Amino acid sequence: MKNQRNQQFVSSLIMIGLVIIVILAISGCATTVPVTAKFPEPPGKGAMTVCPDLQKLKDNAKLSDVANTVTVNYSTYYECAVKTDAWQEWYRIQRHIFEGVGK
């Protein structure tokens, strides 16, 4: 009789312990504070600078002036294109990482 009471008492304690563990596990997943992730800062100031305007020819430009202006404009354009492409690639990667965190 005494042994049966002890077994019931131990069984009750085990059940109460399991219920407490389940309640703690469930309540541990909930939070009252909203969790917001911050999007990372850009990689540097070089990516954030505005591309310069291309040079314009004067009305009375010589052929050598045309060639010089075209050369400068091509290099300016491709320099800006490289910065823009790098910025877009960085943004796509960071956005993919940022959106994948919450899943």
PDB file of N, CA and C in Angstrom:
ATOM      1  N   MET A   1       0.821  -1.180   0.000  1.00  0.00           N
ATOM      2  CA  MET A   1       0.000   0.000   0.000  1.00  0.00           C
ATOM      3  C   MET A   1       0.875   1.257   0.000  1.00  0.00           C
ATOM      4  N   LYS A   2       1.882   1.269   0.877  1.00  0.00           N
ATOM      5  CA  LYS A   2       2.785   2.397   0.981  1.00  0.00           C
ATOM      6  C   LYS A   2       3.633   2.515  -0.296  1.00  0.00           C
ATOM      7  N   ASN A   3       4.030   1.389  -0.833  1.00  0.00           N
ATOM      8  CA  ASN A   3       4.826   1.352  -2.037  1.00  0.00           C
ATOM      9  C   ASN A   3       4.028   1.900  -3.231  1.00  0.00           C
ATOM     10  N   GLN A   4       2.729   1.571  -3.253  1.00  0.00           N
ATOM     11  CA  GLN A   4       1.868   2.050  -4.337  1.00  0.00           C
ATOM     12  C   GLN A   4       1.697   3.574  -4.251  1.00  0.00           C
ATOM     13  N   ARG A   5       1.573   4.115  -3.050  1.00  0.00           N
ATOM     14  CA  ARG A   5       1.454   5.560  -2.866  1.00  0.00           C
ATOM     15  C   ARG A   5       2.734   6.273  -3.319  1.00  0.00           C
ATOM     16  N   ASN A   6       3.863   5.672  -2.985  1.00  0.00           N
ATOM     17  CA  ASN A   6       5.141   6.249  -3.401  1.00  0.00           C
ATOM     18  C   ASN A   6       5.250   6.278  -4.929  1.00  0.00           C
ATOM     19  N   GLN A   7       4.791   5.195  -5.576  1.00  0.00           N
ATOM     20  CA  GLN A   7       4.833   5.137  -7.032  1.00  0.00           C
ATOM     21  C   GLN A   7       3.902   6.189  -7.638  1.00  0.00           C
ATOM     22  N   GLN A   8       2.731   6.357  -7.049  1.00  0.00           N
ATOM     23  CA  GLN A   8       1.794   7.368  -7.540  1.00  0.00           C
ATOM     24  C   GLN A   8       2.369   8.773  -7.338  1.00  0.00           C
ATOM     25  N   PHE A   9       3.002   8.984  -6.205  1.00  0.00           N
ATOM     26  CA  PHE A   9       3.602  10.280  -5.916  1.00  0.00           C
ATOM     27  C   PHE A   9       4.728  10.589  -6.917  1.00  0.00           C
ATOM     28  N   VAL A  10       5.585   9.617  -7.175  1.00  0.00           N
ATOM     29  CA  VAL A  10       6.674   9.789  -8.126  1.00  0.00           C
ATOM     30  C   VAL A  10       6.109  10.017  -9.529  1.00  0.00           C
ATOM     31  N   SER A  11       5.084   9.264  -9.900  1.00  0.00           N
ATOM     32  CA  SER A  11       4.458   9.435 -11.214  1.00  0.00           C
ATOM     33  C   SER A  11       3.850  10.827 -11.334  1.00  0.00           C
ATOM     34  N   SER A  12       3.224  11.298 -10.275  1.00  0.00           N
ATOM     35  CA  SER A  12       2.643  12.644 -10.284  1.00  0.00           C
ATOM     36  C   SER A  12       3.731  13.698 -10.440  1.00  0.00           C
ATOM     37  N   LEU A  13       4.837  13.538  -9.726  1.00  0.00           N
ATOM     38  CA  LEU A  13       5.941  14.482  -9.839  1.00  0.00           C
ATOM     39  C   LEU A  13       6.520  14.490 -11.258  1.00  0.00           C
ATOM     40  N   ILE A  14       6.643  13.316 -11.835  1.00  0.00           N
ATOM     41  CA  ILE A  14       7.171  13.233 -13.206  1.00  0.00           C
ATOM     42  C   ILE A  14       6.228  13.932 -14.174  1.00  0.00           C
ATOM     43  N   MET A  15       4.938  13.718 -14.044  1.00  0.00           N
ATOM     44  CA  MET A  15       3.951  14.355 -14.927  1.00  0.00           C
ATOM     45  C   MET A  15       3.974  15.868 -14.753  1.00  0.00           C
ATOM     46  N   ILE A  16       4.058  16.329 -13.514  1.00  0.00           N
ATOM     47  CA  ILE A  16       4.116  17.772 -13.259  1.00  0.00           C
ATOM     48  C   ILE A  16       5.394  18.346 -13.868  1.00  0.00           C
ATOM     49  N   GLY A  17       6.500  17.649 -13.748  1.00  0.00           N
ATOM     50  CA  GLY A  17       7.758  18.100 -14.321  1.00  0.00           C
ATOM     51  C   GLY A  17       7.681  18.185 -15.846  1.00  0.00           C
ATOM     52  N   LEU A  18       7.066  17.179 -16.450  1.00  0.00           N
ATOM     53  CA  LEU A  18       6.917  17.197 -17.904  1.00  0.00           C
ATOM     54  C   LEU A  18       6.025  18.342 -18.357  1.00  0.00           C
ATOM     55  N   VAL A  19       4.943  18.577 -17.630  1.00  0.00           N
ATOM     56  CA  VAL A  19       4.052  19.681 -17.976  1.00  0.00           C
ATOM     57  C   VAL A  19       4.794  21.013 -17.859  1.00  0.00           C
ATOM     58  N   ILE A  20       5.574  21.178 -16.827  1.00  0.00           N
ATOM     59  CA  ILE A  20       6.346  22.413 -16.643  1.00  0.00           C
ATOM     60  C   ILE A  20       7.355  22.581 -17.775  1.00  0.00           C
ATOM     61  N   ILE A  21       8.022  21.511 -18.161  1.00  0.00           N
ATOM     62  CA  ILE A  21       9.002  21.577 -19.248  1.00  0.00           C
ATOM     63  C   ILE A  21       8.323  21.965 -20.558  1.00  0.00           C
ATOM     64  N   VAL A  22       7.160  21.372 -20.832  1.00  0.00           N
ATOM     65  CA  VAL A  22       6.432  21.689 -22.057  1.00  0.00           C
ATOM     66  C   VAL A  22       5.995  23.152 -22.045  1.00  0.00           C
ATOM     67  N   ILE A  23       5.492  23.624 -20.929  1.00  0.00           N
ATOM     68  CA  ILE A  23       5.053  25.021 -20.827  1.00  0.00           C
ATOM     69  C   ILE A  23       6.235  25.967 -21.020  1.00  0.00           C
ATOM     70  N   LEU A  24       7.354  25.662 -20.411  1.00  0.00           N
ATOM     71  CA  LEU A  24       8.537  26.505 -20.572  1.00  0.00           C
ATOM     72  C   LEU A  24       9.049  26.484 -22.014  1.00  0.00           C
ATOM     73  N   ALA A  25       8.991  25.314 -22.630  1.00  0.00           N
ATOM     74  CA  ALA A  25       9.461  25.220 -24.015  1.00  0.00           C
ATOM     75  C   ALA A  25       8.568  26.022 -24.948  1.00  0.00           C
ATOM     76  N   ILE A  26       7.278  25.961 -24.738  1.00  0.00           N
ATOM     77  CA  ILE A  26       6.341  26.701 -25.585  1.00  0.00           C
ATOM     78  C   ILE A  26       6.465  28.196 -25.329  1.00  0.00           C
ATOM     79  N   SER A  27       6.534  28.594 -24.086  1.00  0.00           N
ATOM     80  CA  SER A  27       6.609  30.022 -23.785  1.00  0.00           C
ATOM     81  C   SER A  27       7.978  30.605 -24.138  1.00  0.00           C
ATOM     82  N   GLY A  28       8.995  29.777 -24.222  1.00  0.00           N
ATOM     83  CA  GLY A  28      10.317  30.253 -24.595  1.00  0.00           C
ATOM     84  C   GLY A  28      10.387  30.691 -26.045  1.00  0.00           C
ATOM     85  N   CYS A  29       9.477  30.206 -26.871  1.00  0.00           N
ATOM     86  CA  CYS A  29       9.472  30.562 -28.289  1.00  0.00           C
ATOM     87  C   CYS A  29       8.765  31.887 -28.536  1.00  0.00           C
ATOM     88  N   ALA A  30       7.931  32.288 -27.624  1.00  0.00           N
ATOM     89  CA  ALA A  30       7.177  33.524 -27.816  1.00  0.00           C
ATOM     90  C   ALA A  30       7.925  34.685 -27.172  1.00  0.00           C
ATOM     91  N   THR A  31       7.828  35.833 -27.815  1.00  0.00           N
ATOM     92  CA  THR A  31       8.450  37.030 -27.260  1.00  0.00           C
ATOM     93  C   THR A  31       7.479  38.191 -27.396  1.00  0.00           C
ATOM     94  N   THR A  32       7.499  39.071 -26.448  1.00  0.00           N
ATOM     95  CA  THR A  32       6.620  40.229 -26.513  1.00  0.00           C
ATOM     96  C   THR A  32       7.300  41.400 -27.208  1.00  0.00           C
ATOM     97  N   VAL A  33       8.610  41.310 -27.363  1.00  0.00           N
ATOM     98  CA  VAL A  33       9.369  42.373 -28.017  1.00  0.00           C
ATOM     99  C   VAL A  33       9.500  42.013 -29.497  1.00  0.00           C
ATOM    100  N   PRO A  34       9.105  42.908 -30.397  1.00  0.00           N
ATOM    101  CA  PRO A  34       9.255  42.587 -31.814  1.00  0.00           C
ATOM    102  C   PRO A  34      10.735  42.542 -32.214  1.00  0.00           C
ATOM    103  N   VAL A  35      11.094  41.515 -32.923  1.00  0.00           N
ATOM    104  CA  VAL A  35      12.469  41.347 -33.361  1.00  0.00           C
ATOM    105  C   VAL A  35      12.564  41.860 -34.789  1.00  0.00           C
ATOM    106  N   THR A  36      13.375  42.885 -34.989  1.00  0.00           N
ATOM    107  CA  THR A  36      13.556  43.437 -36.323  1.00  0.00           C
ATOM    108  C   THR A  36      15.030  43.402 -36.674  1.00  0.00           C
ATOM    109  N   ALA A  37      15.297  42.883 -37.844  1.00  0.00           N
ATOM    110  CA  ALA A  37      16.678  42.844 -38.326  1.00  0.00           C
ATOM    111  C   ALA A  37      16.981  44.136 -39.074  1.00  0.00           C
ATOM    112  N   LYS A  38      18.187  44.619 -38.914  1.00  0.00           N
ATOM    113  CA  LYS A  38      18.599  45.831 -39.617  1.00  0.00           C
ATOM    114  C   LYS A  38      19.349  45.429 -40.881  1.00  0.00           C
ATOM    115  N   PHE A  39      19.013  46.096 -41.977  1.00  0.00           N
ATOM    116  CA  PHE A  39      19.706  45.838 -43.230  1.00  0.00           C
ATOM    117  C   PHE A  39      21.113  46.384 -43.108  1.00  0.00           C
ATOM    118  N   PRO A  40      22.123  45.652 -43.597  1.00  0.00           N
ATOM    119  CA  PRO A  40      23.508  46.100 -43.415  1.00  0.00           C
ATOM    120  C   PRO A  40      23.819  47.405 -44.151  1.00  0.00           C
ATOM    121  N   GLU A  41      24.805  48.073 -43.649  1.00  0.00           N
ATOM    122  CA  GLU A  41      25.265  49.317 -44.258  1.00  0.00           C
ATOM    123  C   GLU A  41      25.996  49.006 -45.575  1.00  0.00           C
ATOM    124  N   PRO A  42      26.025  49.960 -46.479  1.00  0.00           N
ATOM    125  CA  PRO A  42      26.717  49.732 -47.747  1.00  0.00           C
ATOM    126  C   PRO A  42      28.212  49.518 -47.541  1.00  0.00           C
ATOM    127  N   PRO A  43      28.880  48.903 -48.519  1.00  0.00           N
ATOM    128  CA  PRO A  43      30.270  48.510 -48.336  1.00  0.00           C
ATOM    129  C   PRO A  43      31.270  49.656 -48.245  1.00  0.00           C
ATOM    130  N   GLY A  44      30.941  50.821 -48.734  1.00  0.00           N
ATOM    131  CA  GLY A  44      31.906  51.909 -48.643  1.00  0.00           C
ATOM    132  C   GLY A  44      31.417  53.147 -49.352  1.00  0.00           C
ATOM    133  N   LYS A  45      32.160  54.230 -49.174  1.00  0.00           N
ATOM    134  CA  LYS A  45      31.758  55.502 -49.774  1.00  0.00           C
ATOM    135  C   LYS A  45      31.910  55.495 -51.283  1.00  0.00           C
ATOM    136  N   GLY A  46      32.832  54.714 -51.813  1.00  0.00           N
ATOM    137  CA  GLY A  46      33.051  54.667 -53.251  1.00  0.00           C
ATOM    138  C   GLY A  46      31.813  54.201 -53.998  1.00  0.00           C
ATOM    139  N   ALA A  47      31.079  53.264 -53.408  1.00  0.00           N
ATOM    140  CA  ALA A  47      29.869  52.759 -54.051  1.00  0.00           C
ATOM    141  C   ALA A  47      28.725  53.758 -53.956  1.00  0.00           C
ATOM    142  N   MET A  48      28.823  54.694 -53.029  1.00  0.00           N
ATOM    143  CA  MET A  48      27.730  55.639 -52.811  1.00  0.00           C
ATOM    144  C   MET A  48      27.930  56.967 -53.542  1.00  0.00           C
ATOM    145  N   THR A  49      29.080  57.153 -54.176  1.00  0.00           N
ATOM    146  CA  THR A  49      29.309  58.410 -54.876  1.00  0.00           C
ATOM    147  C   THR A  49      28.551  58.428 -56.197  1.00  0.00           C
ATOM    148  N   VAL A  50      28.073  59.594 -56.550  1.00  0.00           N
ATOM    149  CA  VAL A  50      27.331  59.767 -57.784  1.00  0.00           C
ATOM    150  C   VAL A  50      28.310  59.795 -58.951  1.00  0.00           C
ATOM    151  N   CYS A  51      27.910  59.174 -60.054  1.00  0.00           N
ATOM    152  CA  CYS A  51      28.767  59.182 -61.239  1.00  0.00           C
ATOM    153  C   CYS A  51      28.858  60.597 -61.800  1.00  0.00           C
ATOM    154  N   PRO A  52      30.046  60.998 -62.233  1.00  0.00           N
ATOM    155  CA  PRO A  52      30.198  62.360 -62.773  1.00  0.00           C
ATOM    156  C   PRO A  52      29.521  62.479 -64.146  1.00  0.00           C
ATOM    157  N   ASP A  53      29.184  63.699 -64.489  1.00  0.00           N
ATOM    158  CA  ASP A  53      28.615  63.960 -65.806  1.00  0.00           C
ATOM    159  C   ASP A  53      29.684  63.748 -66.876  1.00  0.00           C
ATOM    160  N   LEU A  54      29.237  63.323 -68.047  1.00  0.00           N
ATOM    161  CA  LEU A  54      30.166  63.155 -69.156  1.00  0.00           C
ATOM    162  C   LEU A  54      30.504  64.521 -69.751  1.00  0.00           C
ATOM    163  N   GLN A  55      31.668  64.607 -70.341  1.00  0.00           N
ATOM    164  CA  GLN A  55      32.106  65.873 -70.932  1.00  0.00           C
ATOM    165  C   GLN A  55      31.359  66.148 -72.233  1.00  0.00           C
ATOM    166  N   LYS A  56      31.133  67.406 -72.507  1.00  0.00           N
ATOM    167  CA  LYS A  56      30.473  67.814 -73.747  1.00  0.00           C
ATOM    168  C   LYS A  56      31.486  68.509 -74.649  1.00  0.00           C
ATOM    169  N   LEU A  57      31.244  68.378 -75.934  1.00  0.00           N
ATOM    170  CA  LEU A  57      32.115  69.039 -76.905  1.00  0.00           C
ATOM    171  C   LEU A  57      31.677  70.474 -77.112  1.00  0.00           C
ATOM    172  N   LYS A  58      32.634  71.311 -77.410  1.00  0.00           N
ATOM    173  CA  LYS A  58      32.320  72.697 -77.773  1.00  0.00           C
ATOM    174  C   LYS A  58      31.921  72.727 -79.246  1.00  0.00           C
ATOM    175  N   ASP A  59      31.299  73.788 -79.650  1.00  0.00           N
ATOM    176  CA  ASP A  59      30.829  73.895 -81.034  1.00  0.00           C
ATOM    177  C   ASP A  59      31.971  73.884 -82.044  1.00  0.00           C
ATOM    178  N   ASN A  60      33.070  74.483 -81.701  1.00  0.00           N
ATOM    179  CA  ASN A  60      34.190  74.574 -82.640  1.00  0.00           C
ATOM    180  C   ASN A  60      35.304  73.582 -82.282  1.00  0.00           C
ATOM    181  N   ALA A  61      34.937  72.352 -81.902  1.00  0.00           N
ATOM    182  CA  ALA A  61      35.913  71.356 -81.452  1.00  0.00           C
ATOM    183  C   ALA A  61      36.695  70.797 -82.628  1.00  0.00           C
ATOM    184  N   LYS A  62      37.980  70.567 -82.394  1.00  0.00           N
ATOM    185  CA  LYS A  62      38.853  69.941 -83.383  1.00  0.00           C
ATOM    186  C   LYS A  62      38.711  68.432 -83.268  1.00  0.00           C
ATOM    187  N   LEU A  63      39.201  67.727 -84.241  1.00  0.00           N
ATOM    188  CA  LEU A  63      39.145  66.270 -84.229  1.00  0.00           C
ATOM    189  C   LEU A  63      39.909  65.706 -83.037  1.00  0.00           C
ATOM    190  N   SER A  64      41.001  66.328 -82.673  1.00  0.00           N
ATOM    191  CA  SER A  64      41.765  65.863 -81.503  1.00  0.00           C
ATOM    192  C   SER A  64      40.958  66.073 -80.218  1.00  0.00           C
ATOM    193  N   ASP A  65      40.186  67.146 -80.151  1.00  0.00           N
ATOM    194  CA  ASP A  65      39.324  67.381 -78.986  1.00  0.00           C
ATOM    195  C   ASP A  65      38.218  66.318 -78.913  1.00  0.00           C
ATOM    196  N   VAL A  66      37.688  65.968 -80.078  1.00  0.00           N
ATOM    197  CA  VAL A  66      36.651  64.926 -80.127  1.00  0.00           C
ATOM    198  C   VAL A  66      37.220  63.607 -79.612  1.00  0.00           C
ATOM    199  N   ALA A  67      38.378  63.224 -80.105  1.00  0.00           N
ATOM    200  CA  ALA A  67      39.007  61.966 -79.694  1.00  0.00           C
ATOM    201  C   ALA A  67      39.306  61.976 -78.188  1.00  0.00           C
ATOM    202  N   ASN A  68      39.805  63.094 -77.689  1.00  0.00           N
ATOM    203  CA  ASN A  68      40.113  63.199 -76.257  1.00  0.00           C
ATOM    204  C   ASN A  68      38.849  63.102 -75.415  1.00  0.00           C
ATOM    205  N   THR A  69      37.792  63.809 -75.828  1.00  0.00           N
ATOM    206  CA  THR A  69      36.532  63.793 -75.081  1.00  0.00           C
ATOM    207  C   THR A  69      35.902  62.402 -75.090  1.00  0.00           C
ATOM    208  N   VAL A  70      35.940  61.741 -76.234  1.00  0.00           N
ATOM    209  CA  VAL A  70      35.396  60.382 -76.329  1.00  0.00           C
ATOM    210  C   VAL A  70      36.164  59.437 -75.410  1.00  0.00           C
ATOM    211  N   THR A  71      37.466  59.542 -75.390  1.00  0.00           N
ATOM    212  CA  THR A  71      38.287  58.687 -74.523  1.00  0.00           C
ATOM    213  C   THR A  71      37.963  58.923 -73.052  1.00  0.00           C
ATOM    214  N   VAL A  72      37.886  60.179 -72.662  1.00  0.00           N
ATOM    215  CA  VAL A  72      37.575  60.508 -71.258  1.00  0.00           C
ATOM    216  C   VAL A  72      36.168  60.020 -70.899  1.00  0.00           C
ATOM    217  N   ASN A  73      35.210  60.219 -71.791  1.00  0.00           N
ATOM    218  CA  ASN A  73      33.836  59.797 -71.513  1.00  0.00           C
ATOM    219  C   ASN A  73      33.710  58.281 -71.413  1.00  0.00           C
ATOM    220  N   TYR A  74      34.412  57.551 -72.290  1.00  0.00           N
ATOM    221  CA  TYR A  74      34.382  56.091 -72.203  1.00  0.00           C
ATOM    222  C   TYR A  74      34.946  55.607 -70.880  1.00  0.00           C
ATOM    223  N   SER A  75      36.078  56.152 -70.472  1.00  0.00           N
ATOM    224  CA  SER A  75      36.674  55.713 -69.208  1.00  0.00           C
ATOM    225  C   SER A  75      35.787  56.092 -68.024  1.00  0.00           C
ATOM    226  N   THR A  76      35.182  57.279 -68.077  1.00  0.00           N
ATOM    227  CA  THR A  76      34.274  57.693 -66.997  1.00  0.00           C
ATOM    228  C   THR A  76      33.068  56.771 -66.929  1.00  0.00           C
ATOM    229  N   TYR A  77      32.498  56.452 -68.082  1.00  0.00           N
ATOM    230  CA  TYR A  77      31.323  55.575 -68.122  1.00  0.00           C
ATOM    231  C   TYR A  77      31.649  54.195 -67.575  1.00  0.00           C
ATOM    232  N   TYR A  78      32.733  53.583 -68.043  1.00  0.00           N
ATOM    233  CA  TYR A  78      33.055  52.225 -67.601  1.00  0.00           C
ATOM    234  C   TYR A  78      33.470  52.174 -66.134  1.00  0.00           C
ATOM    235  N   GLU A  79      34.097  53.216 -65.648  1.00  0.00           N
ATOM    236  CA  GLU A  79      34.419  53.298 -64.220  1.00  0.00           C
ATOM    237  C   GLU A  79      33.136  53.312 -63.389  1.00  0.00           C
ATOM    238  N   CYS A  80      32.182  54.103 -63.843  1.00  0.00           N
ATOM    239  CA  CYS A  80      30.902  54.181 -63.136  1.00  0.00           C
ATOM    240  C   CYS A  80      30.130  52.867 -63.262  1.00  0.00           C
ATOM    241  N   ALA A  81      30.205  52.232 -64.421  1.00  0.00           N
ATOM    242  CA  ALA A  81      29.508  50.958 -64.627  1.00  0.00           C
ATOM    243  C   ALA A  81      30.048  49.880 -63.696  1.00  0.00           C
ATOM    244  N   VAL A  82      31.352  49.856 -63.483  1.00  0.00           N
ATOM    245  CA  VAL A  82      31.947  48.870 -62.585  1.00  0.00           C
ATOM    246  C   VAL A  82      31.460  49.100 -61.149  1.00  0.00           C
ATOM    247  N   LYS A  83      31.452  50.361 -60.715  1.00  0.00           N
ATOM    248  CA  LYS A  83      30.966  50.671 -59.361  1.00  0.00           C
ATOM    249  C   LYS A  83      29.495  50.296 -59.211  1.00  0.00           C
ATOM    250  N   THR A  84      28.695  50.597 -60.234  1.00  0.00           N
ATOM    251  CA  THR A  84      27.265  50.304 -60.175  1.00  0.00           C
ATOM    252  C   THR A  84      27.016  48.797 -60.166  1.00  0.00           C
ATOM    253  N   ASP A  85      27.731  48.066 -60.995  1.00  0.00           N
ATOM    254  CA  ASP A  85      27.583  46.606 -61.017  1.00  0.00           C
ATOM    255  C   ASP A  85      27.973  45.990 -59.681  1.00  0.00           C
ATOM    256  N   ALA A  86      29.080  46.480 -59.101  1.00  0.00           N
ATOM    257  CA  ALA A  86      29.517  45.963 -57.798  1.00  0.00           C
ATOM    258  C   ALA A  86      28.476  46.271 -56.722  1.00  0.00           C
ATOM    259  N   TRP A  87      27.909  47.461 -56.756  1.00  0.00           N
ATOM    260  CA  TRP A  87      26.880  47.854 -55.797  1.00  0.00           C
ATOM    261  C   TRP A  87      25.650  46.948 -55.932  1.00  0.00           C
ATOM    262  N   GLN A  88      25.206  46.716 -57.159  1.00  0.00           N
ATOM    263  CA  GLN A  88      24.020  45.890 -57.383  1.00  0.00           C
ATOM    264  C   GLN A  88      24.261  44.451 -56.947  1.00  0.00           C
ATOM    265  N   GLU A  89      25.443  43.923 -57.216  1.00  0.00           N
ATOM    266  CA  GLU A  89      25.758  42.560 -56.783  1.00  0.00           C
ATOM    267  C   GLU A  89      25.778  42.477 -55.259  1.00  0.00           C
ATOM    268  N   TRP A  90      26.402  43.447 -54.596  1.00  0.00           N
ATOM    269  CA  TRP A  90      26.430  43.466 -53.129  1.00  0.00           C
ATOM    270  C   TRP A  90      25.012  43.527 -52.582  1.00  0.00           C
ATOM    271  N   TYR A  91      24.180  44.371 -53.174  1.00  0.00           N
ATOM    272  CA  TYR A  91      22.804  44.521 -52.691  1.00  0.00           C
ATOM    273  C   TYR A  91      22.028  43.222 -52.857  1.00  0.00           C
ATOM    274  N   ARG A  92      22.145  42.561 -54.006  1.00  0.00           N
ATOM    275  CA  ARG A  92      21.426  41.296 -54.224  1.00  0.00           C
ATOM    276  C   ARG A  92      21.844  40.248 -53.207  1.00  0.00           C
ATOM    277  N   ILE A  93      23.136  40.137 -52.952  1.00  0.00           N
ATOM    278  CA  ILE A  93      23.631  39.150 -51.983  1.00  0.00           C
ATOM    279  C   ILE A  93      23.119  39.467 -50.586  1.00  0.00           C
ATOM    280  N   GLN A  94      23.217  40.736 -50.175  1.00  0.00           N
ATOM    281  CA  GLN A  94      22.777  41.121 -48.835  1.00  0.00           C
ATOM    282  C   GLN A  94      21.277  40.937 -48.671  1.00  0.00           C
ATOM    283  N   ARG A  95      20.508  41.245 -49.712  1.00  0.00           N
ATOM    284  CA  ARG A  95      19.059  41.073 -49.633  1.00  0.00           C
ATOM    285  C   ARG A  95      18.694  39.599 -49.520  1.00  0.00           C
ATOM    286  N   HIS A  96      19.392  38.747 -50.266  1.00  0.00           N
ATOM    287  CA  HIS A  96      19.148  37.302 -50.196  1.00  0.00           C
ATOM    288  C   HIS A  96      19.440  36.783 -48.785  1.00  0.00           C
ATOM    289  N   ILE A  97      20.551  37.226 -48.214  1.00  0.00           N
ATOM    290  CA  ILE A  97      20.902  36.826 -46.847  1.00  0.00           C
ATOM    291  C   ILE A  97      19.871  37.360 -45.862  1.00  0.00           C
ATOM    292  N   PHE A  98      19.498  38.630 -46.007  1.00  0.00           N
ATOM    293  CA  PHE A  98      18.561  39.299 -45.109  1.00  0.00           C
ATOM    294  C   PHE A  98      17.200  38.608 -45.127  1.00  0.00           C
ATOM    295  N   GLU A  99      16.710  38.253 -46.314  1.00  0.00           N
ATOM    296  CA  GLU A  99      15.402  37.609 -46.412  1.00  0.00           C
ATOM    297  C   GLU A  99      15.450  36.154 -45.966  1.00  0.00           C
ATOM    298  N   GLY A 100      16.605  35.522 -46.065  1.00  0.00           N
ATOM    299  CA  GLY A 100      16.721  34.125 -45.665  1.00  0.00           C
ATOM    300  C   GLY A 100      16.865  33.929 -44.175  1.00  0.00           C
ATOM    301  N   VAL A 101      17.162  34.979 -43.437  1.00  0.00           N
ATOM    302  CA  VAL A 101      17.376  34.857 -41.990  1.00  0.00           C
ATOM    303  C   VAL A 101      16.092  34.482 -41.266  1.00  0.00           C
ATOM    304  N   GLY A 102      14.983  35.033 -41.661  1.00  0.00           N
ATOM    305  CA  GLY A 102      13.731  34.800 -40.945  1.00  0.00           C
ATOM    306  C   GLY A 102      13.049  33.495 -41.284  1.00  0.00           C
ATOM    307  N   LYS A 103      13.583  32.759 -42.240  1.00  0.00           N
ATOM    308  CA  LYS A 103      12.928  31.518 -42.663  1.00  0.00           C
ATOM    309  C   LYS A 103      13.362  30.332 -41.869  1.00  0.00           C
TER     310      LYS A 103
END
